Structures are given as structure tokens and as C-alpha cells.
């Protein structure tokens, strides 16, 4: 009797395994057909799926940023001899097409947006949708236009003037509060500790109109600081997206801390939205507040009917603004300063341009009107973004059966049929390190972005294909970020030389070389966006 039962269980288990195997085989073949058998990777999990993110990075599981970690060793584009390849999972996830071709990117992101052939997926903005609908995650064109109508007018020259002035003030506060004035040389073990706080204060001032200083970072009712909240939210976004409601009540310290961070952030945004709305509706608002939250709320209240944003939509847009204006700019500034520390001559070029622009001024003041003439600082920032794009992927889903032209310029059309529902992943690391567009892609060369550059007109004409995305849905906050970055960089480099903080081998006493420092430090790490590892720098006062 026992033997019969064991045989029955064995038969059942064998049948289940066979059924699952056959099901996955059909899934795999279906995935191959969806991309018309385009050569590429065969993996168990789609790298951007939950299992692909959670499973350890191995040769069989590439990981979320394999386009960075494999770019030298197992570069998928070199391996398959094409700038557009497939990634077919046979266990979990949907088939997808990865591309580092700007021609294909334009077909998907720009033309596809206009024709409706491609659009954003619901999944790609889940981390932001957690807070509410926003311009970042709007999947339909109607939704995007609704949010764009409210958000667009907030980004104007008055806002950028406000950003410039706030950057000057926060820079001065930083130097005073960090005690740099009394020091000739300052070591900063992790420059992100400064850039993160700096960008948060700018967005708190210009985004929310809050009068915070370096010594008084923003918080809500004296609880966890907003900077602490943002750091926790960034690190634990996967838990927030995937965890069921009951998991938030687990009696674990890190779960309680996560819940506090999310609750504090939501309360912070809610309170300011309500306060601003009440002021506007009670006529207490004098229509002179230029911070972005005031402009958002005022524009929404002045709109009518379905075009008005509700509280969830306002908070969704505010979080997108807060996050994009804080974390991504912080990452990019850290990367830019890391690379500049390796190139003293590039620092000197920026400083020389600053002196040229301010020549004849008694106090050497740098004003917002100088922005367009400080293109060397802007170029360095663009190059930092190119080498460490915060937005690694632009993901679009085929909304109908369509086709992509994979041929190069002046070549016969090579059409790839794409089934409805197939994702096309624009690999921005692949684009930014593609020698077709960026000669010597591993080298930090800001000159490739100069307005008068003739080395590659394609780049100059299409500079939006940096970390600010491309096409009609490119980042609204681009000028906000570049204004802040240019002002910060020219002030900092005018006053301080920056060098790598080299480590010393405890056993031998030998100091690492700059080449070794770059290999160790200037590597990517991934949270909600991609950034550079902790960057240790030394600042020496210019005389």
C-alpha cells in the first residue's frame, strides 16, 4: 500500500515537472517568435523583472545593470554583432529587445510616441506610481498632456533664476557650516554626503519654497529628516513595490524604519499641498510665490473640470520632482567631480572661463545671466551624465504589431517585426558608450559637448540623448538641473582644487595611483536609479 502511494506521488510529481517544462518551452518559443528570432540572450528571468532583480548576479542571471557590468567582458552587442539584440527569458518575464542604436531609439521613443505604436508600460513607473499618478508615469498621451499642462509652466526663467540664487546661498552655507573657510585642505571621504544634501536643499527651497539652510535640513514635525527619508525610500523601493500590506506590519526594526520613512514623506508632501491650496483659495496667496509647488497648485486650482489635478496626482508629481531634482542631480554631480579630480587641466579651463566671464567686476560675482557663457562647466556635467546616466533604461511597449528598421544610415532597410506587447529597452549605457556616437567612450572628454564642437555634429545637434531622455517626453527638469549644476561647479572650482583622495595600503604603506583609484571608485551602483560608488575627494583652497 505504501509503495503504491509512493509511486502515485512520484508519478504526480513527474507529470507536474513535465507540464511545467512543456509550458516553459512553449513560452520560450513564443518569446523567440515575438522578436522574430532576433539573436540575443537566453536567460531564466527577464533582468528587469522582480526575480531578475532579486536573484544573485551570475553568468546565468545577468542582473539589472548587466549592460554596465558586462560592457567590457560579455558585451551583448559585440557578442551578437548588432546594436539591437533580444533577451528571451524561459522561466519568468516577457521577451524584450535591447538597443544601443539611436536610430532605433528615435523610432521607438519619438516616432512611436507620435503614432501610438509604442508607449510607456504600466510596470516601468511602479516605483513612482506608489505615490500617485504623475507626468513621469503617465502611460497614455491624454494623461501625459493633462499633467504636462500643469507641470510645464512651472519650469521657466523665473524658476531658473530662483535656482541660481538658491545655489549660491546654499554653497555659501555649506562652506561655512562644514568649516572649510578655516582649512586649506579638506578631505571628503564620500562626496555624495555633500551633493545629496546640497541638491535636497535646492529642491526644498525652489520646489517647496521652504526656508531651510545647511545647518537646518528639511524635516516634518521634527521627525526623521527628509534626507533620511529619501535615502531609505531609495534603498528599499523594491520592498515597497513588491511587499503585501501585511509585510508592512512585521515587527522588524528595518520594516518599522521603512514605514516611518514612507509615512513621514507622505505627510510632508500632503501638509504642504494642503497649506498651499488653502492659501490660494483663501486669497492669502499674493501670486508672487515662484516655487514649483505653488505654481503647480495654482495652475491646478485655476484649471477646470477633469484637467484639474487631485491630491494624489499633485503628490505624485511632487514626489517625482523631489526625487528627480534630488537624487539624479546628486549622482551626476558626484560623477562629474570624480572625473574632474582626475583631470586638473579641465578644472583650470573651467576656472579660466569663469575669470573671463567675470572680468572687470569688482566683486567677481557670477550671475544667472552668465549661464550661457559657462559652457565648459555645463559640458563637464553633460559628460558626467553620459558616463553615469541615472536613467539607465527607456522602456517602451509595442501597443500594436509593428516593425523596426534596424539598418544603418544609407543601408538597405532591414525590418524587424515586433509583436504587440513586446518591450523595447533603450540601453542608455549602451548608447553613451557606443563608439559610433562617442569616440573613445571610456574617456572623460567634456569638449565633445561644446557648442562649437565639430568633431561630431550628431552629438551637438542631439544633446538631449543624455540622461535627460529624448523626444517629446524628455525630462522637464533638465534646465533646472543644469542651472543648479553649472552654478555649483563654477563656484566650487573657482575656490577649490579637487583631487582624488587616494587610499593607502596598510601593509605596505603604498599609496594607490590615480588609475587604480579610478578603477576602484568610478564604478556603478544601482538603487532606484544608477549612480557612482562613494567618491572620496580632497579639496585644496585656491590662492
Short mmCIF file of C-alpha atoms in Angstrom, two decimals:
data_model
loop_
_atom_site.label_atom_id
_atom_site.label_comp_id
_atom_site.label_asym_id
_atom_site.label_seq_id
_atom_site.Cartn_x
_atom_site.Cartn_y
_atom_site.Cartn_z
CA UNK A 1 0.00 0.00 0.00
CA UNK A 2 2.81 2.38 0.98
CA UNK A 3 4.71 1.50 -2.23
CA UNK A 4 1.62 2.28 -4.32
CA UNK A 5 1.23 5.66 -2.60
CA UNK A 6 4.89 6.49 -3.23
CA UNK A 7 4.55 5.54 -6.88
CA UNK A 8 1.44 7.70 -7.13
CA UNK A 9 3.26 10.73 -5.68
CA UNK A 10 6.26 10.12 -7.91
CA UNK A 11 4.02 9.89 -10.96
CA UNK A 12 2.21 13.10 -9.99
CA UNK A 13 5.48 14.95 -9.39
CA UNK A 14 6.89 13.72 -12.70
CA UNK A 15 3.74 14.83 -14.50
CA UNK A 16 3.92 18.29 -12.88
CA UNK A 17 7.57 18.71 -13.80
CA UNK A 18 6.81 17.62 -17.35
CA UNK A 19 3.86 20.01 -17.57
CA UNK A 20 5.91 22.94 -16.27
CA UNK A 21 8.79 22.09 -18.62
CA UNK A 22 6.49 21.90 -21.62
CA UNK A 23 4.78 25.16 -20.57
CA UNK A 24 8.12 26.94 -20.28
CA UNK A 25 9.28 25.50 -23.59
CA UNK A 26 6.18 26.90 -25.28
CA UNK A 27 6.77 30.23 -23.52
CA UNK A 28 10.35 30.32 -24.76
CA UNK A 29 9.41 29.52 -28.36
CA UNK A 30 6.64 32.11 -28.19
CA UNK A 31 9.22 34.66 -26.98
CA UNK A 32 11.51 33.87 -29.90
CA UNK A 33 8.63 34.36 -32.32
CA UNK A 34 7.67 37.67 -30.68
CA UNK A 35 11.05 39.14 -31.67
CA UNK A 36 11.24 37.29 -35.00
CA UNK A 37 14.14 35.12 -33.76
CA UNK A 38 16.43 38.13 -33.30
CA UNK A 39 19.76 36.85 -31.85
CA UNK A 40 20.35 37.57 -28.19
CA UNK A 41 20.49 36.31 -24.61
CA UNK A 42 18.53 33.32 -23.30
CA UNK A 43 18.11 33.68 -19.54
CA UNK A 44 15.78 32.28 -16.83
CA UNK A 45 14.47 35.71 -15.75
CA UNK A 46 13.98 38.98 -17.56
CA UNK A 47 16.76 41.12 -15.98
CA UNK A 48 14.34 43.91 -15.01
CA UNK A 49 11.69 41.57 -13.56
CA UNK A 50 11.36 41.11 -9.80
CA UNK A 51 13.06 37.70 -9.88
CA UNK A 52 15.77 39.06 -12.16
CA UNK A 53 16.46 41.86 -9.67
CA UNK A 54 16.30 39.70 -6.53
CA UNK A 55 18.32 36.72 -7.79
CA UNK A 56 22.12 36.98 -7.39
CA UNK A 57 24.04 38.32 -10.38
CA UNK A 58 25.66 35.41 -12.14
CA UNK A 59 26.51 34.35 -15.68
CA UNK A 60 23.05 32.74 -15.86
CA UNK A 61 21.30 35.77 -14.28
CA UNK A 62 22.78 38.99 -15.71
CA UNK A 63 21.26 41.38 -13.14
CA UNK A 64 19.58 44.73 -13.53
CA UNK A 65 22.65 46.62 -14.82
CA UNK A 66 24.43 43.89 -16.75
CA UNK A 67 24.77 46.43 -19.55
CA UNK A 68 27.31 48.13 -17.26
CA UNK A 69 28.95 45.13 -15.55
CA UNK A 70 29.27 43.17 -18.80
CA UNK A 71 30.21 46.02 -21.12
CA UNK A 72 33.89 45.02 -21.23
CA UNK A 73 33.70 41.26 -20.76
CA UNK A 74 30.42 39.94 -22.22
CA UNK A 75 29.14 42.92 -24.19
CA UNK A 76 25.93 41.65 -25.78
CA UNK A 77 26.16 43.96 -28.79
CA UNK A 78 29.67 42.85 -29.71
CA UNK A 79 28.78 39.24 -28.96
CA UNK A 80 25.84 39.17 -31.37
CA UNK A 81 27.25 41.66 -33.87
CA UNK A 82 24.37 44.11 -33.72
CA UNK A 83 23.32 47.28 -31.89
CA UNK A 84 19.90 45.69 -31.34
CA UNK A 85 19.53 42.26 -29.70
CA UNK A 86 16.90 40.20 -27.90
CA UNK A 87 16.64 39.00 -24.31
CA UNK A 88 14.39 35.94 -24.03
CA UNK A 89 13.53 34.56 -20.56
CA UNK A 90 12.45 30.94 -20.39
CA UNK A 91 11.12 30.92 -16.80
CA UNK A 92 9.82 34.36 -15.78
CA UNK A 93 9.28 37.65 -17.58
CA UNK A 94 8.42 38.82 -21.06
CA UNK A 95 10.63 38.80 -24.16
CA UNK A 96 12.29 42.12 -24.86
CA UNK A 97 14.50 43.91 -27.35
CA UNK A 98 17.58 45.80 -26.10
CA UNK A 99 19.10 48.50 -28.27
CA UNK A 100 22.01 50.93 -28.19
CA UNK A 101 21.09 52.38 -31.59
CA UNK A 102 19.96 56.00 -31.68
CA UNK A 103 18.13 55.32 -34.94
CA UNK A 104 16.04 52.61 -33.30
CA UNK A 105 15.65 54.75 -30.19
CA UNK A 106 14.11 57.57 -32.21
CA UNK A 107 11.73 55.15 -33.92
CA UNK A 108 10.53 53.90 -30.54
CA UNK A 109 10.63 56.98 -28.30
CA UNK A 110 9.95 59.85 -30.70
CA UNK A 111 8.10 58.50 -33.75
CA UNK A 112 6.44 55.71 -31.75
CA UNK A 113 5.08 58.26 -29.27
CA UNK A 114 3.51 60.32 -32.05
CA UNK A 115 1.97 57.39 -33.92
CA UNK A 116 0.92 55.45 -30.84
CA UNK A 117 2.89 52.39 -31.96
CA UNK A 118 4.93 52.48 -28.74
CA UNK A 119 4.11 53.75 -25.27
CA UNK A 120 5.19 53.52 -21.67
CA UNK A 121 4.41 50.32 -19.79
CA UNK A 122 2.43 50.31 -16.56
CA UNK A 123 5.23 48.43 -14.77
CA UNK A 124 8.11 50.77 -15.57
CA UNK A 125 6.85 53.56 -13.34
CA UNK A 126 5.66 51.42 -10.45
CA UNK A 127 8.19 52.94 -8.03
CA UNK A 128 6.77 56.41 -8.75
CA UNK A 129 3.14 55.29 -9.14
CA UNK A 130 3.34 54.19 -5.50
CA UNK A 131 2.99 57.89 -4.63
CA UNK A 132 0.33 58.75 -7.17
CA UNK A 133 -0.14 59.41 -10.90
CA UNK A 134 2.35 61.88 -12.37
CA UNK A 135 3.85 63.11 -15.61
CA UNK A 136 6.68 60.58 -15.17
CA UNK A 137 4.41 57.51 -15.22
CA UNK A 138 1.53 58.71 -17.41
CA UNK A 139 1.12 55.90 -19.94
CA UNK A 140 -1.47 57.39 -22.29
CA UNK A 141 -0.96 60.57 -24.29
CA UNK A 142 -4.13 62.09 -22.79
CA UNK A 143 -2.83 61.53 -19.25
CA UNK A 144 0.57 62.90 -20.19
CA UNK A 145 -0.95 66.05 -21.73
CA UNK A 146 -3.05 66.61 -18.61
CA UNK A 147 -0.02 66.51 -16.33
CA UNK A 148 2.16 68.39 -18.82
CA UNK A 149 -0.37 71.26 -18.92
CA UNK A 150 0.01 71.78 -15.17
CA UNK A 151 3.71 70.97 -14.75
CA UNK A 152 5.15 72.64 -17.85
CA UNK A 153 4.59 76.31 -16.96
CA UNK A 154 6.38 75.83 -13.62
CA UNK A 155 9.69 75.44 -15.44
CA UNK A 156 10.50 78.94 -16.67
CA UNK A 157 13.22 81.59 -16.43
CA UNK A 158 11.90 82.91 -13.12
CA UNK A 159 12.29 79.42 -11.68
CA UNK A 160 15.82 79.09 -13.04
CA UNK A 161 16.77 82.49 -11.60
CA UNK A 162 15.45 81.24 -8.26
CA UNK A 163 17.56 78.08 -8.62
CA UNK A 164 20.71 80.08 -9.36
CA UNK A 165 20.21 82.37 -6.36
CA UNK A 166 19.43 79.44 -4.05
CA UNK A 167 22.51 77.55 -5.26
CA UNK A 168 24.76 80.50 -4.42
CA UNK A 169 23.27 80.76 -0.94
CA UNK A 170 23.43 77.04 -0.18
CA UNK A 171 27.02 76.85 -1.46
CA UNK A 172 28.00 79.68 0.90
CA UNK A 173 26.16 77.96 3.79
CA UNK A 174 27.91 74.67 3.01
CA UNK A 175 31.39 76.21 3.07
CA UNK A 176 30.65 77.99 6.37
CA UNK A 177 28.91 75.11 8.15
CA UNK A 178 31.44 72.49 7.05
CA UNK A 179 34.27 74.68 8.35
CA UNK A 180 36.10 74.87 5.03
CA UNK A 181 36.90 78.57 5.46
CA UNK A 182 39.44 77.85 8.20
CA UNK A 183 41.01 74.95 6.32
CA UNK A 184 43.45 74.99 3.46
CA UNK A 185 42.74 71.35 2.63
CA UNK A 186 39.65 69.26 3.30
CA UNK A 187 39.20 65.51 2.81
CA UNK A 188 35.70 64.32 1.98
CA UNK A 189 35.51 60.50 2.21
CA UNK A 190 32.20 60.45 0.34
CA UNK A 191 31.32 63.44 -1.84
CA UNK A 192 27.72 62.21 -2.07
CA UNK A 193 27.28 63.23 1.58
CA UNK A 194 27.57 66.81 0.33
CA UNK A 195 25.97 66.60 -3.11
CA UNK A 196 22.92 64.76 -1.75
CA UNK A 197 22.32 67.33 0.96
CA UNK A 198 23.04 70.16 -1.46
CA UNK A 199 20.52 69.06 -4.10
CA UNK A 200 17.89 68.33 -1.46
CA UNK A 201 18.17 71.87 -0.09
CA UNK A 202 17.85 73.33 -3.59
CA UNK A 203 14.71 71.35 -4.32
CA UNK A 204 13.31 72.15 -0.85
CA UNK A 205 13.88 75.86 -1.46
CA UNK A 206 12.91 76.13 -5.14
CA UNK A 207 10.47 73.24 -5.25
CA UNK A 208 8.63 73.83 -1.97
CA UNK A 209 9.54 77.38 -1.02
CA UNK A 210 10.88 76.22 2.35
CA UNK A 211 13.45 78.43 4.11
CA UNK A 212 15.98 75.76 5.06
CA UNK A 213 19.72 76.24 5.41
CA UNK A 214 22.69 73.85 5.51
CA UNK A 215 22.53 73.72 9.29
CA UNK A 216 18.76 73.12 9.31
CA UNK A 217 17.86 70.41 6.77
CA UNK A 218 14.16 69.88 5.98
CA UNK A 219 12.10 67.59 8.21
CA UNK A 220 8.45 67.07 9.08
CA UNK A 221 7.27 67.90 12.58
CA UNK A 222 10.77 67.31 13.96
CA UNK A 223 10.70 63.65 12.91
CA UNK A 224 13.04 61.84 10.54
CA UNK A 225 14.73 64.33 8.20
CA UNK A 226 13.59 64.37 4.59
CA UNK A 227 17.11 63.44 3.52
CA UNK A 228 16.96 60.31 5.71
CA UNK A 229 13.53 59.52 4.27
CA UNK A 230 14.81 59.80 0.71
CA UNK A 231 17.80 57.57 1.41
CA UNK A 232 15.61 54.86 2.95
CA UNK A 233 12.97 55.12 0.20
CA UNK A 234 15.66 54.81 -2.45
CA UNK A 235 17.28 51.75 -0.88
CA UNK A 236 14.02 49.92 -0.10
CA UNK A 237 11.86 50.74 -3.09
CA UNK A 238 11.79 47.07 -4.17
CA UNK A 239 10.23 46.13 -0.83
CA UNK A 240 7.70 48.96 -1.12
CA UNK A 241 6.65 47.86 -4.61
CA UNK A 242 6.55 44.10 -4.05
CA UNK A 243 5.60 43.65 -0.38
CA UNK A 244 1.97 42.78 0.52
CA UNK A 245 0.19 45.02 3.01
CA UNK A 246 0.72 42.63 5.92
CA UNK A 247 4.50 42.78 5.42
CA UNK A 248 4.49 46.47 6.37
CA UNK A 249 3.30 45.46 9.87
CA UNK A 250 6.09 42.98 10.60
CA UNK A 251 7.78 43.74 13.97
CA UNK A 252 11.22 44.13 12.42
CA UNK A 253 13.34 47.28 13.04
CA UNK A 254 14.10 47.87 9.33
CA UNK A 255 10.42 47.44 8.40
CA UNK A 256 9.42 49.97 11.09
CA UNK A 257 12.10 52.35 9.83
CA UNK A 258 10.90 51.91 6.24
CA UNK A 259 7.29 52.53 7.25
CA UNK A 260 8.30 55.66 9.15
CA UNK A 261 10.24 56.99 6.15
CA UNK A 262 7.32 56.48 3.76
CA UNK A 263 4.76 57.84 6.25
CA UNK A 264 6.89 60.91 7.02
CA UNK A 265 7.44 61.65 3.32
CA UNK A 266 3.74 61.33 2.50
CA UNK A 267 2.78 63.52 5.46
CA UNK A 268 5.41 66.10 4.44
CA UNK A 269 4.04 66.36 0.90
CA UNK A 270 0.39 66.25 2.00
CA UNK A 271 0.80 69.04 4.52
CA UNK A 272 2.46 71.38 2.02
CA UNK A 273 -0.09 70.68 -0.71
CA UNK A 274 -2.96 71.42 1.68
CA UNK A 275 -1.32 74.55 3.07
CA UNK A 276 -0.65 75.91 -0.39
CA UNK A 277 -4.16 75.11 -1.64
CA UNK A 278 -5.76 76.78 1.39
CA UNK A 279 -3.63 79.89 0.90
CA UNK A 280 -4.58 80.12 -2.77
CA UNK A 281 -8.30 79.52 -2.22
CA UNK A 282 -8.50 81.97 0.69
CA UNK A 283 -6.80 84.73 -1.31
CA UNK A 284 -3.94 84.71 1.19
CA UNK A 285 -1.68 83.83 -1.70
CA UNK A 286 -0.42 87.01 -3.37
CA UNK A 287 0.51 85.23 -6.60
CA UNK A 288 4.19 86.08 -6.15
CA UNK A 289 5.46 82.72 -4.83
CA UNK A 290 7.70 81.30 -7.55
CA UNK A 291 8.48 77.89 -6.05
CA UNK A 292 7.33 74.97 -8.18
CA UNK A 293 4.79 73.62 -5.66
CA UNK A 294 2.98 76.99 -5.62
CA UNK A 295 2.97 77.08 -9.41
CA UNK A 296 1.65 73.50 -9.59
CA UNK A 297 -1.17 74.10 -7.12
CA UNK A 298 -2.07 77.49 -8.55
CA UNK A 299 -2.21 76.13 -12.10
CA UNK A 300 -4.31 73.17 -10.98
CA UNK A 301 -6.76 75.32 -9.00
CA UNK A 302 -7.14 77.70 -11.92
CA UNK A 303 -7.91 74.84 -14.29
CA UNK A 304 -11.36 73.38 -14.65
CA UNK A 305 -13.08 70.01 -14.57
CA UNK A 306 -11.15 66.88 -15.41
CA UNK A 307 -7.99 68.81 -16.22
CA UNK A 308 -7.51 69.75 -12.56
CA UNK A 309 -5.12 67.54 -10.58
CA UNK A 310 -6.46 65.87 -7.43
CA UNK A 311 -4.35 65.45 -4.29
CA UNK A 312 -2.93 62.08 -5.36
CA UNK A 313 -1.87 63.49 -8.71
CA UNK A 314 -0.30 66.55 -7.14
CA UNK A 315 1.62 64.41 -4.65
CA UNK A 316 2.69 62.03 -7.42
CA UNK A 317 4.12 64.92 -9.40
CA UNK A 318 5.73 66.48 -6.35
CA UNK A 319 7.48 63.23 -5.40
CA UNK A 320 8.69 62.80 -8.99
CA UNK A 321 10.03 66.36 -8.85
CA UNK A 322 11.57 65.86 -5.41
CA UNK A 323 13.24 62.61 -6.39
CA UNK A 324 14.36 63.63 -9.87
CA UNK A 325 15.61 67.01 -8.68
CA UNK A 326 17.45 65.49 -5.76
CA UNK A 327 18.88 62.01 -6.29
CA UNK A 328 19.68 62.12 -10.01
CA UNK A 329 21.41 65.51 -9.86
CA UNK A 330 23.34 64.41 -6.78
CA UNK A 331 24.59 61.29 -8.59
CA UNK A 332 25.58 63.29 -11.65
CA UNK A 333 27.46 65.93 -9.66
CA UNK A 334 29.35 63.22 -7.75
CA UNK A 335 30.37 61.52 -11.01
CA UNK A 336 31.37 64.84 -12.61
CA UNK A 337 33.56 65.85 -9.65
CA UNK A 338 35.10 62.37 -9.55
CA UNK A 339 36.19 62.62 -13.17
CA UNK A 340 37.29 66.26 -12.86
CA UNK A 341 39.51 65.27 -9.92
CA UNK A 342 41.48 63.12 -12.37
CA UNK A 343 41.87 65.99 -14.86
CA UNK A 344 43.37 69.15 -13.26
CA UNK A 345 43.73 70.81 -16.66
CA UNK A 346 39.97 70.57 -17.26
CA UNK A 347 39.36 72.23 -13.89
CA UNK A 348 41.71 75.02 -14.88
CA UNK A 349 39.85 75.51 -18.18
CA UNK A 350 36.57 75.97 -16.30
CA UNK A 351 38.16 78.42 -13.86
CA UNK A 352 39.76 80.39 -16.70
CA UNK A 353 36.38 80.71 -18.36
CA UNK A 354 34.84 81.91 -15.08
CA UNK A 355 37.54 84.61 -14.79
CA UNK A 356 37.00 85.61 -18.40
CA UNK A 357 33.22 85.88 -17.92
CA UNK A 358 33.54 87.93 -14.72
CA UNK A 359 36.44 90.08 -15.86
CA UNK A 360 36.10 93.70 -14.75
CA UNK A 361 33.60 93.04 -11.97
CA UNK A 362 34.70 94.41 -8.65
CA UNK A 363 33.41 91.52 -6.57
CA UNK A 364 33.81 88.77 -9.17
CA UNK A 365 30.12 87.93 -8.82
CA UNK A 366 28.79 85.18 -11.10
CA UNK A 367 25.20 85.85 -12.15
CA UNK A 368 22.41 83.87 -13.79
CA UNK A 369 22.94 85.89 -16.97
CA UNK A 370 26.36 84.21 -17.24
CA UNK A 371 24.85 80.72 -17.54
CA UNK A 372 25.03 80.52 -21.33
CA UNK A 373 28.69 81.63 -21.34
CA UNK A 374 29.81 78.97 -18.85
CA UNK A 375 29.62 76.13 -21.34
CA UNK A 376 32.75 74.36 -20.07
CA UNK A 377 31.15 73.62 -16.71
CA UNK A 378 27.96 72.57 -18.50
CA UNK A 379 29.95 70.30 -20.82
CA UNK A 380 31.67 68.64 -17.85
CA UNK A 381 28.26 67.98 -16.28
CA UNK A 382 26.91 66.53 -19.54
CA UNK A 383 29.95 64.27 -19.77
CA UNK A 384 29.45 63.11 -16.17
CA UNK A 385 25.86 62.22 -17.04
CA UNK A 386 26.98 60.45 -20.21
CA UNK A 387 29.35 58.21 -18.31
CA UNK A 388 26.94 57.56 -15.42
CA UNK A 389 23.37 58.03 -16.69
CA UNK A 390 20.91 57.98 -13.80
CA UNK A 391 18.17 56.70 -16.08
CA UNK A 392 19.73 53.51 -17.39
CA UNK A 393 16.76 52.38 -19.45
CA UNK A 394 13.98 53.91 -21.53
CA UNK A 395 11.34 51.21 -21.79
CA UNK A 396 8.54 51.28 -24.32
CA UNK A 397 5.94 48.65 -25.12
CA UNK A 398 4.61 47.92 -28.59
CA UNK A 399 0.94 48.91 -28.44
CA UNK A 400 0.26 47.16 -31.75
CA UNK A 401 2.00 44.83 -34.14
CA UNK A 402 4.67 46.97 -35.76
CA UNK A 403 8.20 46.85 -37.17
CA UNK A 404 11.60 48.46 -36.54
CA UNK A 405 14.16 49.37 -39.17
CA UNK A 406 17.48 48.00 -37.90
CA UNK A 407 19.55 49.15 -40.87
CA UNK A 408 22.13 51.87 -40.53
CA UNK A 409 22.29 55.16 -42.42
CA UNK A 410 22.42 54.71 -46.21
CA UNK A 411 21.81 50.97 -45.89
CA UNK A 412 19.01 48.88 -47.32
CA UNK A 413 16.08 48.64 -44.86
CA UNK A 414 16.31 45.66 -42.52
CA UNK A 415 12.90 45.34 -40.93
CA UNK A 416 12.28 43.56 -37.62
CA UNK A 417 8.63 42.62 -36.98
CA UNK A 418 7.64 43.39 -33.35
CA UNK A 419 4.58 41.79 -31.79
CA UNK A 420 2.13 43.80 -29.71
CA UNK A 421 3.12 43.70 -26.03
CA UNK A 422 6.85 43.28 -26.68
CA UNK A 423 9.08 45.65 -24.73
CA UNK A 424 11.87 47.62 -26.36
CA UNK A 425 14.54 48.61 -23.85
CA UNK A 426 16.72 51.54 -24.87
CA UNK A 427 20.02 50.89 -23.10
CA UNK A 428 21.35 54.36 -22.31
CA UNK A 429 24.68 52.95 -21.09
CA UNK A 430 24.98 51.17 -24.43
CA UNK A 431 24.12 54.39 -26.29
CA UNK A 432 26.52 56.52 -24.24
CA UNK A 433 29.38 54.05 -24.65
CA UNK A 434 28.67 53.34 -28.31
CA UNK A 435 31.82 54.39 -30.23
CA UNK A 436 29.62 55.17 -33.24
CA UNK A 437 28.32 58.23 -31.39
CA UNK A 438 31.07 58.83 -28.82
CA UNK A 439 34.65 58.14 -29.98
CA UNK A 440 36.82 56.93 -27.07
CA UNK A 441 33.71 56.35 -24.94
CA UNK A 442 35.67 55.34 -21.82
CA UNK A 443 37.45 58.70 -21.75
CA UNK A 444 36.07 61.75 -19.93
CA UNK A 445 36.02 64.37 -22.70
CA UNK A 446 33.74 67.36 -21.98
CA UNK A 447 34.90 69.00 -25.23
CA UNK A 448 32.58 66.69 -27.15
CA UNK A 449 29.68 68.76 -25.79
CA UNK A 450 31.00 72.25 -26.56
CA UNK A 451 28.63 74.30 -28.65
CA UNK A 452 31.35 74.99 -31.22
CA UNK A 453 32.49 71.37 -31.47
CA UNK A 454 32.77 69.98 -34.97
CA UNK A 455 34.09 66.56 -34.00
CA UNK A 456 30.63 65.02 -34.06
CA UNK A 457 27.77 67.21 -35.23
CA UNK A 458 25.30 64.43 -34.45
CA UNK A 459 26.03 64.82 -30.74
CA UNK A 460 25.84 68.60 -30.74
CA UNK A 461 22.54 68.60 -32.61
CA UNK A 462 21.03 65.91 -30.40
CA UNK A 463 22.37 66.61 -26.94
CA UNK A 464 19.08 65.52 -25.38
CA UNK A 465 20.16 61.91 -25.70
CA UNK A 466 21.94 62.17 -22.38
CA UNK A 467 20.44 61.11 -19.05
CA UNK A 468 17.63 63.59 -19.68
CA UNK A 469 16.00 61.24 -22.19
CA UNK A 470 14.93 62.25 -25.69
CA UNK A 471 11.81 63.08 -27.62
CA UNK A 472 8.61 64.83 -26.55
CA UNK A 473 8.71 63.24 -23.10
CA UNK A 474 12.26 64.23 -22.23
CA UNK A 475 12.86 65.49 -18.71
CA UNK A 476 11.06 68.75 -17.88
CA UNK A 477 13.62 69.47 -15.17
CA UNK A 478 16.64 69.47 -17.46
CA UNK A 479 17.27 73.23 -17.27
CA UNK A 480 16.55 73.18 -13.52
CA UNK A 481 19.29 70.56 -13.06
CA UNK A 482 21.82 72.15 -15.40
CA UNK A 483 21.33 75.60 -13.84
CA UNK A 484 21.97 74.20 -10.38
CA UNK A 485 24.92 72.10 -11.55
CA UNK A 486 26.67 74.87 -13.51
CA UNK A 487 26.34 77.35 -10.65
CA UNK A 488 27.59 74.83 -8.08
CA UNK A 489 30.52 73.65 -10.21
CA UNK A 490 31.81 77.11 -11.13
CA UNK A 491 31.59 78.35 -7.53
CA UNK A 492 33.30 75.24 -6.15
CA UNK A 493 36.06 75.03 -8.76
CA UNK A 494 36.70 78.79 -8.64
CA UNK A 495 37.54 78.45 -4.95
CA UNK A 496 38.92 74.90 -4.65
CA UNK A 497 41.08 72.42 -6.50
CA UNK A 498 39.71 68.89 -6.38
CA UNK A 499 41.85 65.75 -6.32
CA UNK A 500 41.20 62.04 -5.70
CA UNK A 501 41.53 61.02 -2.07
CA UNK A 502 43.89 58.10 -2.61
CA UNK A 503 43.85 55.13 -0.26
CA UNK A 504 46.98 53.77 1.41
CA UNK A 505 47.81 50.07 1.69
CA UNK A 506 48.07 49.39 5.42
CA UNK A 507 50.57 46.55 4.96
CA UNK A 508 52.99 48.22 2.53
CA UNK A 509 52.30 51.90 3.13
CA UNK A 510 52.00 52.42 -0.63
CA UNK A 511 49.50 54.93 -1.96
CA UNK A 512 47.30 53.84 -4.85
CA UNK A 513 47.76 55.50 -8.21
CA UNK A 514 45.10 57.67 -9.86
CA UNK A 515 44.47 54.87 -12.38
CA UNK A 516 43.88 52.42 -9.52
CA UNK A 517 41.62 54.97 -7.79
CA UNK A 518 39.50 55.33 -10.93
CA UNK A 519 39.22 51.55 -11.35
CA UNK A 520 38.18 51.16 -7.70
CA UNK A 521 35.90 54.17 -7.30
CA UNK A 522 34.37 55.13 -10.63
CA UNK A 523 32.05 52.13 -10.84
CA UNK A 524 28.29 51.98 -10.98
CA UNK A 525 25.85 51.09 -8.24
CA UNK A 526 22.10 50.72 -8.65
CA UNK A 527 19.31 51.81 -6.32
CA UNK A 528 16.16 53.35 -7.77
CA UNK A 529 18.46 54.98 -10.32
CA UNK A 530 22.08 54.37 -11.22
CA UNK A 531 24.91 56.33 -9.69
CA UNK A 532 28.61 56.12 -8.97
CA UNK A 533 30.05 54.41 -5.91
CA UNK A 534 31.16 56.51 -2.94
CA UNK A 535 33.64 59.07 -4.31
CA UNK A 536 36.43 60.16 -1.88
CA UNK A 537 37.91 63.55 -2.77
CA UNK A 538 40.36 66.13 -1.44
CA UNK A 539 39.67 69.87 -1.79
CA UNK A 540 42.53 72.36 -1.63
CA UNK A 541 41.86 76.10 -1.46
CA UNK A 542 42.99 78.07 -4.50
CA UNK A 543 45.28 81.04 -3.80
#
